[in-house]
Amino acid sequence: MKSDAQHDTDDSLRSHDEDQTAETGQIFLFPTGRGNRGKSFFTRWAVEEARNAGKEVIVADGDCTNQTLSAYFQDASAPPSADQVSITKWFEDLVQKQIESRKSLIVDFGAGDRTLKHVAHELSLVSFLQNFGVQPVAIHFVGPDTDDLAYLQSFETDSLFAPDATIIVFNQFCVPPHIPQATAFSDSIAESEIIRQILDRGGDIVVMPTLGCAHEIERRRISFMGAIDGETKDDLPPLGLIDRQRTRMWRDNMKKAFATVQHWLP
């Protein structure tokens, strides 16, 4: 059992950690969403932007069936195996590494993975991170399908992982061609109770723009800046000038779209 002096020391350390967070912007960013909702695509952009700005970010690729991030970031951490015990231990080690290193962390699990939910329930993860000066951020990627709200709800139920810093991303890429972009979300999910609940506690909504040549960048496994600069891989030709311009404009539009929540990003 700790003495009163030890408790005072722990409290002092936590207070110091919280002060440091304001200076360093130490973020625990967890993207969620059903498959093909854009969370890995966004994560690539967020990591690239942070590192281009000179910020240190730990990248964690927890998708054991499709390790997309590992193809773009050589230093991405990944579980040693697909065994659930190993994945959980790997994730918990990452959280401790973040706290000790004072870096931001982005964790991308595959759709349906329950590792974070398990750890969040066991550790009260939101308050645990906050006690060590880390800002937990949930970022939910949704399309205009109401089934996406059920996935979001699973994190909100009993505040399992529902920090005040919660971002809802309406991904325009997910809108079917026959549905008008302007009303796709307002006609389906924007007025739902769960959305209002998140906004009422201080969350925000971002509309994520579409990059028309995204598949060409993914074929080459290059960064967005690399695509603009004419880089390529696997004997494929560089992007043409028009697609480079599309990528350049998309980067500018992403910065504008996420400007209101930039303080919640690494």
PDB file of N, CA and C in Angstrom, residues 126 130 135-138 156 161-167 197-204 264:
ATOM      1  N   VAL A 126     -10.165   6.031 -21.168  1.00  0.00           N
ATOM      2  CA  VAL A 126     -10.214   7.482 -21.351  1.00  0.00           C
ATOM      3  C   VAL A 126      -9.629   8.197 -20.135  1.00  0.00           C
ATOM      4  N   GLN A 130      -6.008  10.301 -19.626  1.00  0.00           N
ATOM      5  CA  GLN A 130      -6.062  11.695 -19.157  1.00  0.00           C
ATOM      6  C   GLN A 130      -5.251  11.887 -17.883  1.00  0.00           C
ATOM      7  N   GLN A 135      -4.293  13.181 -24.343  1.00  0.00           N
ATOM      8  CA  GLN A 135      -5.635  13.519 -24.814  1.00  0.00           C
ATOM      9  C   GLN A 135      -6.188  12.378 -25.672  1.00  0.00           C
ATOM     10  N   PRO A 136      -7.169  11.612 -25.178  1.00  0.00           N
ATOM     11  CA  PRO A 136      -7.786  10.569 -26.010  1.00  0.00           C
ATOM     12  C   PRO A 136      -8.752  11.187 -27.011  1.00  0.00           C
ATOM     13  N   VAL A 137      -8.673  10.750 -28.253  1.00  0.00           N
ATOM     14  CA  VAL A 137      -9.537  11.262 -29.312  1.00  0.00           C
ATOM     15  C   VAL A 137     -10.117  10.086 -30.091  1.00  0.00           C
ATOM     16  N   ALA A 138     -11.435  10.034 -30.184  1.00  0.00           N
ATOM     17  CA  ALA A 138     -12.107   9.044 -31.032  1.00  0.00           C
ATOM     18  C   ALA A 138     -12.523   9.740 -32.318  1.00  0.00           C
ATOM     19  N   GLU A 156     -20.026   4.194 -27.832  1.00  0.00           N
ATOM     20  CA  GLU A 156     -20.667   5.178 -26.976  1.00  0.00           C
ATOM     21  C   GLU A 156     -21.412   4.541 -25.805  1.00  0.00           C
ATOM     22  N   PHE A 161     -15.712   4.005 -24.912  1.00  0.00           N
ATOM     23  CA  PHE A 161     -14.616   4.865 -25.365  1.00  0.00           C
ATOM     24  C   PHE A 161     -15.275   6.072 -26.010  1.00  0.00           C
ATOM     25  N   ALA A 162     -15.659   7.016 -25.157  1.00  0.00           N
ATOM     26  CA  ALA A 162     -16.436   8.179 -25.604  1.00  0.00           C
ATOM     27  C   ALA A 162     -15.859   9.451 -24.992  1.00  0.00           C
ATOM     28  N   PRO A 163     -14.639   9.818 -25.398  1.00  0.00           N
ATOM     29  CA  PRO A 163     -14.055  11.049 -24.861  1.00  0.00           C
ATOM     30  C   PRO A 163     -14.797  12.280 -25.358  1.00  0.00           C
ATOM     31  N   ASP A 164     -14.648  13.381 -24.647  1.00  0.00           N
ATOM     32  CA  ASP A 164     -15.239  14.637 -25.118  1.00  0.00           C
ATOM     33  C   ASP A 164     -14.718  14.976 -26.510  1.00  0.00           C
ATOM     34  N   ALA A 165     -13.453  14.681 -26.735  1.00  0.00           N
ATOM     35  CA  ALA A 165     -12.837  14.913 -28.048  1.00  0.00           C
ATOM     36  C   ALA A 165     -13.223  13.765 -28.989  1.00  0.00           C
ATOM     37  N   THR A 166     -14.389  13.889 -29.583  1.00  0.00           N
ATOM     38  CA  THR A 166     -14.884  12.882 -30.530  1.00  0.00           C
ATOM     39  C   THR A 166     -15.235  13.561 -31.847  1.00  0.00           C
ATOM     40  N   ILE A 167     -14.706  13.011 -32.938  1.00  0.00           N
ATOM     41  CA  ILE A 167     -14.927  13.568 -34.267  1.00  0.00           C
ATOM     42  C   ILE A 167     -15.730  12.569 -35.091  1.00  0.00           C
ATOM     43  N   GLN A 197     -25.881  13.506 -29.312  1.00  0.00           N
ATOM     44  CA  GLN A 197     -25.245  13.254 -28.021  1.00  0.00           C
ATOM     45  C   GLN A 197     -23.763  13.617 -28.066  1.00  0.00           C
ATOM     46  N   ILE A 198     -23.102  13.254 -29.145  1.00  0.00           N
ATOM     47  CA  ILE A 198     -21.673  13.545 -29.288  1.00  0.00           C
ATOM     48  C   ILE A 198     -21.440  15.047 -29.434  1.00  0.00           C
ATOM     49  N   LEU A 199     -22.274  15.692 -30.231  1.00  0.00           N
ATOM     50  CA  LEU A 199     -22.116  17.141 -30.425  1.00  0.00           C
ATOM     51  C   LEU A 199     -22.406  17.907 -29.141  1.00  0.00           C
ATOM     52  N   ASP A 200     -23.372  17.438 -28.364  1.00  0.00           N
ATOM     53  CA  ASP A 200     -23.744  18.130 -27.126  1.00  0.00           C
ATOM     54  C   ASP A 200     -22.614  18.131 -26.104  1.00  0.00           C
ATOM     55  N   ARG A 201     -21.754  17.123 -26.142  1.00  0.00           N
ATOM     56  CA  ARG A 201     -20.654  17.085 -25.171  1.00  0.00           C
ATOM     57  C   ARG A 201     -19.378  17.737 -25.715  1.00  0.00           C
ATOM     58  N   GLY A 202     -19.479  18.347 -26.904  1.00  0.00           N
ATOM     59  CA  GLY A 202     -18.344  19.085 -27.440  1.00  0.00           C
ATOM     60  C   GLY A 202     -17.671  18.464 -28.638  1.00  0.00           C
ATOM     61  N   GLY A 203     -18.224  17.349 -29.161  1.00  0.00           N
ATOM     62  CA  GLY A 203     -17.667  16.732 -30.356  1.00  0.00           C
ATOM     63  C   GLY A 203     -17.906  17.578 -31.592  1.00  0.00           C
ATOM     64  N   ASP A 204     -17.400  17.107 -32.730  1.00  0.00           N
ATOM     65  CA  ASP A 204     -17.511  17.894 -33.952  1.00  0.00           C
ATOM     66  C   ASP A 204     -17.720  16.971 -35.150  1.00  0.00           C
ATOM     67  N   TRP A 264      -7.081  18.411 -32.066  1.00  0.00           N
ATOM     68  CA  TRP A 264      -7.292  17.030 -31.631  1.00  0.00           C
ATOM     69  C   TRP A 264      -6.512  16.029 -32.475  1.00  0.00           C
TER      70      TRP A 264
END
